[in-house]
Coordinates of C-alpha atoms in Angstrom, one line a residue:
Chain L
M809 CA 34.0 -1.9 12.3
A810 CA 33.2 -0.1 9.0
Y811 CA 30.7 -1.9 6.7
K812 CA 31.2 -1.6 3.0
G813 CA 28.8 0.7 1.2
E814 CA 27.6 2.3 4.4
G815 CA 29.9 5.5 5.0
G816 CA 29.9 7.3 8.0
H817 CA 31.4 6.0 11.5
G818 CA 31.6 2.2 12.0
Q819 CA 29.2 0.4 14.5
P820 CA 31.1 -1.1 17.7
P821 CA 30.6 -4.8 17.8
S822 CA 28.0 -5.6 20.3
A823 CA 25.8 -8.7 21.4
T824 CA 23.0 -6.6 22.7
L825 CA 19.9 -6.1 20.4
S826 CA 18.7 -2.5 19.8
Q827 CA 15.4 -1.2 20.7
V828 CA 13.3 -0.7 17.6
S829 CA 10.2 0.7 19.2
P830 CA 8.5 3.2 17.3
G831 CA 7.4 6.6 18.0
S832 CA 10.2 7.0 20.6
L833 CA 12.0 9.7 19.1
Y834 CA 10.8 12.8 17.1
T835 CA 14.3 14.0 16.2
R836 CA 14.8 17.2 13.9
R837 CA 16.1 16.0 10.6
T838 CA 17.3 18.4 8.1
H839 CA 16.0 16.4 5.2
T840 CA 12.6 14.5 5.2
H841 CA 12.4 11.6 2.9
Y842 CA 9.1 10.7 1.2
I843 CA 9.3 7.0 0.9
C844 CA 7.1 4.3 -0.8
M845 CA 7.5 0.6 0.2
A846 CA 6.4 -1.7 -2.4
S847 CA 5.8 -5.6 -2.2
D848 CA 3.6 -8.4 -2.6
F849 CA 4.0 -9.6 1.0
F850 CA 2.3 -7.8 3.7
Y851 CA -0.5 -8.0 6.3
P852 CA -2.9 -9.9 6.3
N853 CA -0.1 -12.6 5.4
M854 CA 2.4 -13.1 8.1
G855 CA 6.0 -13.7 7.9
G856 CA 9.6 -12.3 8.0
V857 CA 9.3 -10.0 5.0
E858 CA 5.8 -8.9 6.1
S859 CA 6.9 -7.9 9.4
H860 CA 10.0 -6.0 8.3
I861 CA 7.8 -4.1 5.8
Y862 CA 5.7 -3.3 8.8
Q863 CA 8.4 -2.4 11.5
L864 CA 10.7 -0.3 9.2
P865 CA 8.1 2.3 8.3
Q866 CA 6.9 2.5 11.9
C867 CA 10.5 3.5 12.9
L868 CA 11.0 5.8 10.0
I869 CA 7.8 7.6 10.9
G870 CA 9.0 7.9 14.4
R871 CA 12.1 9.7 13.1
G872 CA 10.1 12.1 11.0
D873 CA 10.1 10.5 7.5
K874 CA 7.0 10.2 5.5
V875 CA 6.2 6.5 4.4
I876 CA 3.4 4.9 2.6
I877 CA 3.2 1.3 1.5
V878 CA 1.8 -0.1 -1.9
I879 CA 0.6 -3.7 -1.9
H880 CA -1.8 -5.5 -4.2
A881 CA -5.2 -6.2 -2.9
Y882 CA -5.8 -9.3 -0.8
G883 CA -9.3 -10.6 -1.4
N884 CA -11.7 -8.2 0.0
R885 CA -8.9 -6.0 1.4
K886 CA -8.8 -3.3 -1.2
G887 CA -8.3 0.5 -1.3
I888 CA -6.6 2.7 1.5
H889 CA -6.2 1.5 5.0
Y890 CA -4.4 2.9 8.0
L891 CA -2.4 0.9 10.3
T892 CA -0.7 1.9 13.7
N893 CA 0.7 5.6 13.7
D894 CA -1.5 6.3 10.7
L895 CA 0.7 4.4 8.5
K896 CA -1.2 4.6 5.0
V897 CA -1.3 1.4 3.0
Y898 CA -2.6 1.2 -0.6
Y899 CA -4.1 -2.0 -1.4
V900 CA -4.3 -1.4 -5.0
P901 CA -6.9 -3.6 -7.0
L902 CA -4.6 -5.0 -9.7
K903 CA -5.0 -8.6 -11.0
V904 CA -3.4 -11.3 -8.7
M905 CA -1.9 -14.4 -9.8
Y906 CA -1.3 -17.7 -7.9
N907 CA 0.0 -17.5 -4.2
Q908 CA -0.3 -13.7 -3.8
S909 CA 2.3 -12.8 -6.4
M910 CA 1.5 -10.9 -9.6
A911 CA 2.8 -11.7 -13.0
M912 CA 4.8 -9.0 -14.6
T913 CA 2.1 -7.2 -16.5
L914 CA 4.1 -3.9 -16.3
F915 CA 1.9 -1.4 -18.3
H916 CA -1.4 -1.7 -16.6
S917 CA -0.1 -0.7 -13.2
L918 CA 1.4 2.6 -14.4
P919 CA -1.6 5.1 -14.4
L920 CA -2.6 4.2 -10.7
L921 CA 1.0 4.2 -9.5
K922 CA 1.8 7.4 -11.2
Y923 CA -1.1 9.0 -9.6
I924 CA -0.1 7.8 -6.1
F925 CA 3.5 8.7 -6.4
V926 CA 2.6 12.2 -7.5
Q927 CA -0.2 12.7 -4.7
E928 CA 1.9 11.5 -2.1
R929 CA 5.2 13.4 -3.4
V930 CA 7.2 10.2 -3.2
T931 CA 10.9 10.6 -4.0
I932 CA 12.3 7.3 -3.0
I933 CA 10.9 3.8 -3.8
H934 CA 11.8 1.1 -1.6
S935 CA 10.9 -2.4 -2.9
H936 CA 11.1 -5.6 -0.9
S937 CA 11.9 -9.1 -2.0
S938 CA 13.1 -9.9 -5.3
F939 CA 10.4 -12.6 -5.6
S940 CA 7.7 -10.2 -5.7
A941 CA 6.3 -9.1 -9.1
M942 CA 4.8 -5.9 -7.6
A943 CA 8.3 -4.9 -6.4
H944 CA 9.8 -5.2 -9.8
D945 CA 6.8 -3.5 -11.5
V946 CA 7.1 -0.6 -9.0
L947 CA 10.9 -0.3 -9.5
F948 CA 10.3 -0.3 -13.3
H949 CA 7.6 2.5 -13.2
A950 CA 9.7 4.6 -10.8
K951 CA 12.8 4.6 -13.0
T952 CA 10.6 5.7 -15.9
M953 CA 9.3 8.4 -13.6
G954 CA 12.6 9.6 -12.6
L955 CA 12.5 8.5 -8.8
Q956 CA 15.2 7.1 -6.8
T957 CA 15.1 3.3 -6.2
V958 CA 16.2 0.9 -3.5
L959 CA 15.5 -2.9 -3.2
T960 CA 15.7 -4.9 -0.2
D961 CA 16.5 -8.6 -1.0
H962 CA 15.2 -11.2 1.4
P963 CA 15.6 -14.9 0.6
L964 CA 18.4 -16.9 -1.0
S965 CA 18.0 -18.8 -4.1
G966 CA 20.0 -21.4 -6.2
F967 CA 21.6 -21.1 -9.7
A968 CA 21.2 -24.6 -11.3
K969 CA 17.5 -24.9 -12.2
V970 CA 15.9 -23.4 -15.3
H971 CA 13.5 -21.3 -13.3
S972 CA 16.6 -19.9 -11.3
V973 CA 18.2 -18.9 -14.5
L974 CA 15.1 -17.0 -15.8
T975 CA 14.5 -15.3 -12.4
N976 CA 18.1 -14.3 -12.3
K977 CA 18.0 -12.9 -15.6
L978 CA 15.0 -10.9 -14.6
L979 CA 16.6 -9.9 -11.5
T980 CA 19.8 -8.7 -13.6
V981 CA 17.7 -6.6 -15.7
S982 CA 15.7 -5.1 -12.7
L983 CA 18.7 -4.3 -10.7
C984 CA 21.1 -3.0 -13.3
D985 CA 19.9 0.7 -13.0
T986 CA 18.5 0.4 -9.3
S987 CA 20.2 3.0 -7.1
R988 CA 20.9 0.9 -4.1
I989 CA 20.3 -2.7 -3.1
I990 CA 20.1 -3.9 0.7
C991 CA 20.6 -7.3 1.6
V992 CA 20.1 -9.0 5.1
S993 CA 23.3 -10.7 5.5
Y994 CA 26.8 -11.0 4.1
T995 CA 25.7 -14.5 2.6
S996 CA 22.8 -12.9 1.0
K997 CA 24.9 -10.2 -0.4
E998 CA 27.1 -12.7 -2.1
N999 CA 24.3 -14.6 -3.3
T1000 CA 22.4 -11.6 -4.8
V1001 CA 25.6 -10.0 -6.3
L1002 CA 26.4 -13.3 -8.1
R1003 CA 22.9 -13.9 -9.1
A1004 CA 22.4 -10.5 -10.6
A1005 CA 25.7 -9.5 -11.6
L1006 CA 25.9 -6.3 -9.6
I1007 CA 28.5 -3.8 -8.7
T1008 CA 29.2 -4.5 -4.9
E1009 CA 29.5 -0.7 -4.2
I1010 CA 25.9 -0.4 -4.5
V1011 CA 24.8 -3.2 -2.2
S1012 CA 24.7 -2.5 1.5
V1013 CA 24.1 -5.2 4.3
I1014 CA 21.5 -4.2 7.1
P1015 CA 20.3 -7.3 8.8
N1016 CA 16.9 -7.4 10.3
A1017 CA 16.4 -6.8 14.1
V1018 CA 14.0 -8.2 16.6
D1019 CA 12.1 -6.2 19.1
P1020 CA 13.5 -7.5 22.6
T1021 CA 10.6 -6.3 24.5
D1022 CA 8.4 -8.8 22.8
F1023 CA 11.0 -11.7 23.5
T1024 CA 11.9 -11.9 27.1
P1025 CA 13.1 -15.0 29.0
D1026 CA 10.8 -16.2 31.7
P1027 CA 12.8 -16.9 35.0
F1028 CA 10.3 -19.1 36.5
R1029 CA 9.4 -21.7 33.8
R1030 CA 12.7 -23.4 33.0
H1031 CA 12.6 -27.1 32.9
D1032 CA 15.8 -29.3 32.1
S1033 CA 16.6 -30.4 28.7
I1034 CA 13.5 -29.6 26.7
T1035 CA 14.4 -28.6 23.1
I1036 CA 12.1 -26.4 21.0
V1037 CA 11.9 -26.4 17.2
V1038 CA 9.7 -23.8 15.9
S1039 CA 9.8 -23.6 12.1
R1040 CA 7.8 -24.3 9.0
L1041 CA 7.9 -28.1 8.5
V1042 CA 9.0 -28.2 4.8
Y1043 CA 12.2 -29.7 3.2
R1044 CA 14.2 -26.6 3.2
K1045 CA 14.0 -26.2 6.9
G1046 CA 15.3 -29.6 7.4
T1047 CA 13.2 -31.0 10.2
N1048 CA 13.7 -34.7 10.5
L1049 CA 13.3 -36.1 14.0
K1050 CA 15.9 -38.4 15.3
Y1051 CA 15.4 -40.9 18.3
S1052 CA 17.3 -39.5 21.4
D1053 CA 17.0 -38.8 25.1
L1054 CA 15.7 -35.4 25.0
N1055 CA 12.3 -34.0 25.2
F1056 CA 11.1 -32.1 22.3
I1057 CA 8.5 -29.4 21.7
I1058 CA 7.9 -28.8 18.0
G1059 CA 5.9 -25.9 16.8
G1060 CA 4.9 -25.1 13.1
E1061 CA 3.1 -26.5 10.3
G1062 CA 3.9 -27.8 6.9
P1063 CA 3.9 -30.9 4.6
K1064 CA 6.6 -32.7 6.7
R1065 CA 4.3 -32.8 9.9
I1066 CA 2.8 -36.2 8.9
I1067 CA 6.5 -37.8 8.6
L1068 CA 7.2 -36.1 12.0
Q1069 CA 4.2 -37.5 13.7
E1070 CA 5.0 -41.0 12.6
V1071 CA 8.3 -40.9 14.7
P1072 CA 6.9 -40.7 18.1
E1073 CA 4.3 -43.3 17.2
R1074 CA 6.8 -45.7 16.0
Y1075 CA 9.1 -45.4 19.0
Q1076 CA 6.5 -44.7 21.8
L1077 CA 7.7 -41.2 22.6
H1078 CA 4.4 -39.4 23.3
D1079 CA 5.4 -38.4 26.6
R1080 CA 8.7 -36.9 25.3
V1081 CA 7.8 -35.4 22.1
H1082 CA 5.0 -32.7 21.5
L1083 CA 3.8 -31.3 18.3
L1084 CA 2.0 -28.1 18.7
G1085 CA 0.8 -27.5 15.1
A1086 CA 0.6 -24.0 13.6
L1087 CA 1.7 -21.3 16.1
E1088 CA 0.6 -17.7 15.8
H1089 CA 3.4 -15.2 16.1
K1090 CA 2.2 -13.8 19.6
N1091 CA 2.3 -17.2 21.0
V1092 CA 5.8 -18.0 19.9
R1093 CA 7.5 -16.3 23.1
N1094 CA 5.3 -18.4 25.4
V1095 CA 6.4 -21.7 23.6
L1096 CA 10.0 -20.5 23.5
V1097 CA 10.3 -19.9 27.2
Q1098 CA 9.2 -23.5 28.0
G1099 CA 12.6 -24.7 26.8
H1100 CA 16.2 -24.8 27.3
I1101 CA 17.8 -25.3 23.9
F1102 CA 16.5 -24.0 20.5
L1103 CA 17.3 -26.2 17.6
N1104 CA 17.4 -24.6 14.1
T1105 CA 17.7 -27.0 11.2
S1106 CA 17.5 -24.9 8.1
L1107 CA 19.2 -26.1 4.9
T1108 CA 19.0 -22.7 3.5
E1109 CA 18.5 -19.4 5.4
A1110 CA 19.3 -15.9 4.5
F1111 CA 18.6 -14.5 8.0
C1112 CA 17.0 -16.6 10.7
M1113 CA 14.7 -14.4 12.8
V1114 CA 13.6 -16.9 15.0
I1115 CA 17.2 -17.7 16.2
M1116 CA 17.3 -14.0 17.5
E1117 CA 13.9 -14.4 19.1
A1118 CA 15.1 -17.6 20.9
A1119 CA 18.4 -15.9 21.9
S1120 CA 16.4 -13.0 23.2
C1121 CA 14.4 -15.4 25.3
G1122 CA 17.5 -16.8 26.9
L1123 CA 17.7 -20.2 25.2
Q1124 CA 20.8 -21.8 23.9
V1125 CA 20.8 -22.0 20.2
V1126 CA 22.0 -24.9 18.3
S1127 CA 21.9 -24.3 14.5
T1128 CA 23.1 -25.6 11.0
R1129 CA 25.8 -23.4 9.7
V1130 CA 23.9 -21.0 7.4
G1131 CA 22.6 -17.5 7.8
G1132 CA 24.0 -14.3 9.0
I1133 CA 24.8 -12.6 12.3
P1134 CA 22.4 -10.2 14.2
E1135 CA 23.4 -6.6 14.3
V1136 CA 22.1 -3.4 15.4
N1137 CA 20.5 -0.1 14.2
V1138 CA 18.6 -1.2 11.2
V1139 CA 16.7 2.0 10.9
E1140 CA 19.6 4.4 11.1
R1141 CA 21.4 2.5 8.5
T1142 CA 18.6 2.3 6.2
E1143 CA 18.2 6.0 6.5
K1144 CA 21.9 6.6 5.7
V1145 CA 21.2 4.7 2.6
Y1146 CA 18.3 7.0 1.7
D1147 CA 20.5 10.0 2.4
Q1148 CA 23.2 8.6 0.0
V1149 CA 20.3 7.8 -2.7
S1150 CA 18.7 11.2 -2.4
V1151 CA 21.7 13.3 -3.3
E1152 CA 22.4 11.3 -6.5
S1153 CA 20.7 12.2 -9.6
V1154 CA 18.5 9.7 -11.4
L1155 CA 20.0 8.6 -14.7
P1156 CA 18.3 10.2 -17.8
M1157 CA 16.3 7.9 -20.2
D1158 CA 19.1 7.5 -22.8
K1159 CA 21.7 6.4 -20.4
Q1160 CA 19.3 3.9 -18.6
L1161 CA 18.7 2.5 -22.0
D1162 CA 22.4 2.1 -22.7
R1163 CA 23.0 0.5 -19.3
L1164 CA 20.2 -1.9 -19.9
I1165 CA 21.5 -3.0 -23.3
S1166 CA 25.2 -3.3 -22.2
H1167 CA 24.5 -4.9 -18.8
S1168 CA 21.8 -7.6 -19.7
G1169 CA 23.1 -9.2 -22.6
P1170 CA 22.0 -8.6 -26.3
V1171 CA 18.4 -10.3 -26.3
T1172 CA 17.1 -9.4 -23.0
G1173 CA 18.6 -6.0 -23.0
Y1174 CA 16.9 -4.8 -26.3
I1175 CA 13.5 -6.3 -25.2
F1176 CA 13.5 -4.4 -22.0
A1177 CA 14.9 -1.2 -23.6
L1178 CA 11.9 -1.5 -25.9
L1179 CA 9.5 -2.0 -23.0
A1180 CA 11.3 1.0 -21.2
V1181 CA 10.6 3.2 -24.1
F1182 CA 6.9 2.0 -24.4
N1183 CA 6.6 2.7 -20.8
F1184 CA 8.0 6.3 -21.1
L1185 CA 5.6 7.0 -24.1
F1186 CA 2.7 5.8 -22.1
L1187 CA 3.7 7.9 -19.2
I1188 CA 3.9 11.1 -21.5
F1189 CA 0.4 10.1 -22.8
L1190 CA -0.9 9.9 -19.1
R1191 CA 0.6 13.2 -18.2
W1192 CA -1.2 14.8 -21.2
M1193 CA -4.4 13.0 -20.1
A1194 CA -4.2 13.8 -16.3
P1195 CA -1.6 16.6 -15.8
D1196 CA 0.1 16.7 -12.4
S1197 CA -1.6 20.0 -11.7
I1198 CA -5.0 18.4 -11.3
I1199 CA -3.8 15.8 -8.8
D1200 CA -4.4 16.8 -5.1
T1201 CA -1.7 16.8 -2.6
G1202 CA -2.3 14.0 -0.2
I1203 CA -3.1 14.8 3.4
D1204 CA -0.4 13.9 5.6
A1205 CA -1.4 12.0 8.8
T1206 CA 1.8 10.8 10.3
G1207 CA 4.2 12.5 12.5
P1208 CA 3.9 15.4 15.2
R1209 CA 2.2 17.7 12.6
G1210 CA -0.2 15.1 11.2
A1211 CA -3.5 16.3 9.9
W1212 CA -5.6 14.5 12.3
T1213 CA -3.7 15.6 15.6
H1214 CA -4.1 19.1 14.4
K1215 CA -6.5 21.0 16.8
C1216 CA -8.9 22.4 14.2
S1217 CA -11.8 24.2 15.6
H1218 CA -14.6 22.1 14.1
S1219 CA -12.8 19.2 12.5
K1220 CA -12.0 17.1 15.6
R1221 CA -15.1 14.9 15.5
G1222 CA -14.4 14.0 11.9
G1223 CA -10.9 13.1 12.6
E1224 CA -11.6 10.7 15.3
N1225 CA -13.8 8.5 13.2
I1226 CA -12.1 5.3 11.7
K1227 CA -11.6 5.9 8.0
I1228 CA -12.1 2.6 6.1
S1229 CA -12.4 3.2 2.4
K1230 CA -13.9 1.0 -0.2
T1231 CA -13.0 1.2 -3.9
R1232 CA -15.6 2.4 -6.3
Chain Y
M195 CA -26.6 35.5 2.6
E196 CA -25.2 34.0 -0.7
D197 CA -21.7 33.8 -2.4
E198 CA -20.3 31.9 -5.3
R199 CA -16.8 30.6 -5.8
S200 CA -15.2 28.6 -8.5
F201 CA -13.4 25.4 -8.0
S202 CA -12.2 22.5 -10.3
D203 CA -13.2 18.7 -10.5
I204 CA -10.8 15.8 -10.6
C205 CA -10.7 15.9 -14.4
G206 CA -9.8 19.6 -14.6
G207 CA -13.2 20.8 -15.5
R208 CA -14.6 24.1 -13.8
L209 CA -17.2 23.9 -11.2
A210 CA -19.3 26.5 -9.5
L211 CA -20.0 26.2 -5.8
Q212 CA -22.9 28.5 -4.4
R213 CA -23.2 28.6 -0.8
R214 CA -26.4 30.1 0.8
Y215 CA -26.5 30.6 4.5
Y216 CA -30.2 30.9 5.4
S217 CA -29.7 31.0 9.1
P218 CA -26.9 29.7 11.6
S219 CA -28.7 26.3 11.5
C220 CA -29.6 25.9 7.9
R221 CA -27.3 26.0 4.9
E222 CA -27.3 24.9 1.4
F223 CA -24.5 24.3 -1.1
C224 CA -25.2 24.1 -4.7
L225 CA -22.4 22.5 -7.1
S226 CA -23.0 23.4 -10.9
C227 CA -21.1 21.0 -13.3
P228 CA -20.0 22.1 -16.7
R229 CA -22.6 21.9 -19.3
L230 CA -22.6 19.5 -22.2
S231 CA -20.0 20.9 -24.3
L232 CA -20.6 21.2 -28.1
R233 CA -17.2 19.8 -28.9
S234 CA -17.8 16.4 -27.1
L235 CA -21.2 16.3 -28.7
T236 CA -19.9 16.8 -32.1
A237 CA -17.2 14.3 -31.5
V238 CA -19.4 11.5 -30.4
T239 CA -21.9 12.2 -33.3
C240 CA -19.1 12.2 -35.9
T241 CA -17.6 8.9 -34.5
V242 CA -21.0 7.1 -34.6
W243 CA -21.7 8.4 -38.2
L244 CA -18.3 7.4 -39.5
A245 CA -18.8 3.9 -37.9
A246 CA -22.1 3.6 -39.6
Y247 CA -20.8 4.9 -42.9
G248 CA -18.1 2.3 -42.6
L249 CA -20.6 -0.5 -42.1
F250 CA -22.7 0.9 -44.9
T251 CA -19.7 0.7 -47.4
L252 CA -19.4 -3.0 -46.3
C253 CA -23.0 -4.0 -46.2
E254 CA -24.6 -1.8 -49.0
N255 CA -27.7 -1.3 -46.9
S256 CA -28.9 2.2 -46.4
M257 CA -31.1 1.2 -43.2
I258 CA -27.8 1.5 -41.4
L259 CA -27.5 5.1 -41.9
S260 CA -31.1 5.7 -40.7
A261 CA -30.6 3.5 -37.9
A262 CA -27.3 5.5 -36.9
I263 CA -29.3 8.8 -36.9
F264 CA -32.1 7.2 -34.7
I265 CA -29.4 5.8 -32.3
T266 CA -27.7 9.1 -31.9
L267 CA -30.9 10.9 -31.2
L268 CA -32.1 8.5 -28.7
G269 CA -28.7 8.3 -27.2
L270 CA -28.5 11.9 -26.7
L271 CA -32.0 12.2 -25.2
G272 CA -31.3 9.3 -22.8
Y273 CA -28.0 10.7 -21.8
L274 CA -29.5 14.1 -20.9
H275 CA -32.3 12.4 -19.0
F276 CA -30.7 9.7 -17.0
V277 CA -26.8 10.5 -17.0
K278 CA -25.9 14.0 -17.2
I279 CA -26.2 15.9 -14.0
D280 CA -26.1 19.7 -14.1
Q281 CA -26.5 20.6 -10.5
E282 CA -26.0 18.9 -7.2
T283 CA -27.4 20.5 -4.1
L284 CA -26.7 19.8 -0.5
L285 CA -29.1 21.3 2.1
I286 CA -28.2 20.7 5.8
I287 CA -30.9 21.8 8.3
D288 CA -29.8 21.4 12.0
S289 CA -32.7 19.8 13.7
L290 CA -34.5 18.1 10.5
G291 CA -31.9 16.3 8.3
I292 CA -29.9 16.5 5.1
Q293 CA -31.4 16.7 1.7
M294 CA -29.5 15.9 -1.6
T295 CA -30.9 16.9 -4.8
S296 CA -29.5 15.9 -8.3
S297 CA -30.9 18.1 -11.4
Y298 CA -30.4 16.3 -14.8
A299 CA -29.9 18.3 -18.0
S300 CA -33.4 17.3 -19.3
G301 CA -35.0 19.0 -16.2
K302 CA -35.6 15.9 -14.1
E303 CA -34.8 16.1 -10.4
S304 CA -34.1 13.3 -8.0
T305 CA -34.0 13.8 -4.1
T306 CA -32.7 11.9 -1.3
F307 CA -33.5 12.8 2.3
I308 CA -31.6 11.6 5.5
E309 CA -33.0 12.6 8.9
M310 CA -30.8 14.0 11.4
G311 CA -31.3 11.2 13.9
K312 CA -29.7 8.7 11.5
V313 CA -26.6 10.8 10.7
K314 CA -23.6 10.0 12.7
D315 CA -20.9 12.3 11.1
I316 CA -20.0 13.8 7.7
V317 CA -16.3 13.1 6.8
I318 CA -14.0 13.3 3.8
N319 CA -12.9 9.9 2.8
E320 CA -10.3 8.6 0.2
A321 CA -10.7 5.9 -2.3
I322 CA -9.2 4.2 -5.4
Y323 CA -11.5 5.2 -8.4
M324 CA -10.8 4.3 -12.0
Q325 CA -7.0 4.6 -11.8
K326 CA -7.1 7.6 -9.6
V327 CA -7.1 8.3 -5.9
I328 CA -9.8 10.7 -5.1
Y329 CA -11.1 12.5 -2.0
Y330 CA -14.8 12.4 -1.6
L331 CA -17.4 13.9 1.0
C332 CA -19.8 11.2 2.6
I333 CA -22.3 11.0 5.3
L334 CA -21.9 8.1 7.9
L335 CA -25.3 6.8 8.9
K336 CA -25.8 5.2 12.4
D337 CA -26.1 1.7 13.0
P338 CA -29.3 0.9 15.0
V339 CA -28.0 -2.3 16.3
E340 CA -24.6 -1.2 17.3
P341 CA -24.0 2.3 18.9
H342 CA -20.6 2.9 17.7
G343 CA -21.0 1.2 14.3
I344 CA -21.7 2.6 11.0
S345 CA -24.3 1.1 8.8
Q346 CA -23.9 2.9 5.5
V347 CA -21.6 5.5 3.9
V348 CA -23.5 7.7 1.6
P349 CA -21.2 9.7 -0.9
V350 CA -22.2 13.2 -1.9
F351 CA -21.6 15.1 -5.1
Q352 CA -20.9 11.8 -6.9
S353 CA -21.1 13.3 -10.4
A354 CA -19.6 16.5 -9.9
K355 CA -16.5 15.2 -8.1
P356 CA -15.0 18.3 -6.7
R357 CA -11.3 18.3 -5.6
L358 CA -10.2 18.6 -2.0
D359 CA -10.4 22.4 -1.7
C360 CA -14.0 22.6 -2.4
L361 CA -14.6 19.6 -0.2
I362 CA -13.1 21.2 2.7
E363 CA -15.1 24.3 2.3
V364 CA -18.4 22.2 2.5
Y365 CA -16.9 20.0 5.1
R366 CA -16.2 23.0 7.6
S367 CA -19.6 24.4 7.1
C368 CA -21.3 21.0 7.7
Q369 CA -19.2 20.4 10.9
E370 CA -20.2 23.8 12.2
I371 CA -23.8 22.8 12.0
L372 CA -23.4 19.3 13.4
A373 CA -21.5 20.8 16.4
H374 CA -24.3 23.2 16.9
Q375 CA -26.9 20.5 16.6
K376 CA -25.0 18.2 19.0
A377 CA -24.6 21.0 21.5
T378 CA -28.4 21.9 21.3
S379 CA -29.4 18.2 21.3
T380 CA -27.6 17.1 24.5
S381 CA -28.6 20.4 26.6
P382 CA -31.8 19.9 28.4

């Protein structure tokens, strides 16, 4: 089957899940990409988007690309941190608004981001989640600086409410000159194309994958007719308990937990219904293998990771009819998108402005064109103040030729220390 | 043995690094910052005096002009004595410790000494500083309570702020001495 917007050979349909273990291949690539992932959602927050942003660079590093991650600071967690396989994460200390998402304050992030992109020699910016203000900021600055841009869109959103209209308008403006957009399922692709009025040729579909080594069935602990529900207990996830003959184990935390707790009390079902409360991701597998059937009750879902996790553990899955189909080879397909993007040339400033004005409507188009011009002038000013020649090239720690695995005669001791930096 | 090389700092100014090798176990690095330039001094003085003249035309009080002259002079003296560092020196002696000296433009010198028993390692670290991402050399101090912990990070060459090429030179020399020190301290 060939997927639209992907190019190359089609993938054979397969029910097996792919191995996405990092560091397993150091294949020789002809073209190394220097990628920057940008979003608001990352460790120490946990979630689907966060684990995607973590897993994808791990696999890309394993294949020889250079990846850095730019996130806004979480509380005390500021500066430069290194994760597994020397993945560099910049927690930039820029002002944060409610619920870990930044207001679109555009200009004040340009100096630091420009410095980071020049130092790390970034060529492709990959933003995640259209609900993240940092992702849109970074896309905007990347286009001003002439870098290629890719956005991966994660959740679904409606059309009718006022805030939807505004966010969709912002999305249209932000995506009108983005080089490529990646969606996690066909449903999500339709949704995003409609929301942002996009050309479908630039939208690719690359669903998420799950690491099957983390989620294996347990052959010894199979009781009959135990149904597991693991989700956030909010309206959108649709968890309302009905009286029946099955045993239930319900994991997760949220506003609807109180309502759910009333049902076993009203019908005296304490021995048949167990509410486990908030579960850490590492304990999910142990909960899943206790059951026989997995029940997913989401009202809206772009791509349900936990369905794949349950299937990987050997449970039968019963689900509402939303969401996409699990597929394979996320990293290779993402790299194909990068290869396509890197051979294209970035639109020059005048064409960008033309496209903004024609695509986004009269009022918004002119406002954002004006902002783009100001941003460009600010960039010229910054380049005069701090020319690119005085910016050091970043030391590259990842891959087989990383700086810290190099056998320097006297620098071994320095390389083994944990490097935790603090902002000045 | 002494040699001198020129490098640049993170703002593009010129720095001079003087290295003195007294013995295999004792080395000194002397980093000279660019002197106070006449251009910046004139620019600041002109700005302050123009602002004072602007206030004078509003208030018609000549005390403002004399106050401006006074402030400029005091400000310059204070800057030279408390802020402007002309030279930073790092002296590393194998068995004894590490000494850092800062010489101000007015002639004042301030010295910090760290004994070798407290030094865990010297590393180049990276930090976000004032809309830039800079590399800086720092000394890691041992934690008395936890054997593998770090109690403090002491940055070196804080006002000179050299770039990575200069830091690597100093780093390599310091690592030679630290390796030498560890070899001699572990052997009976």
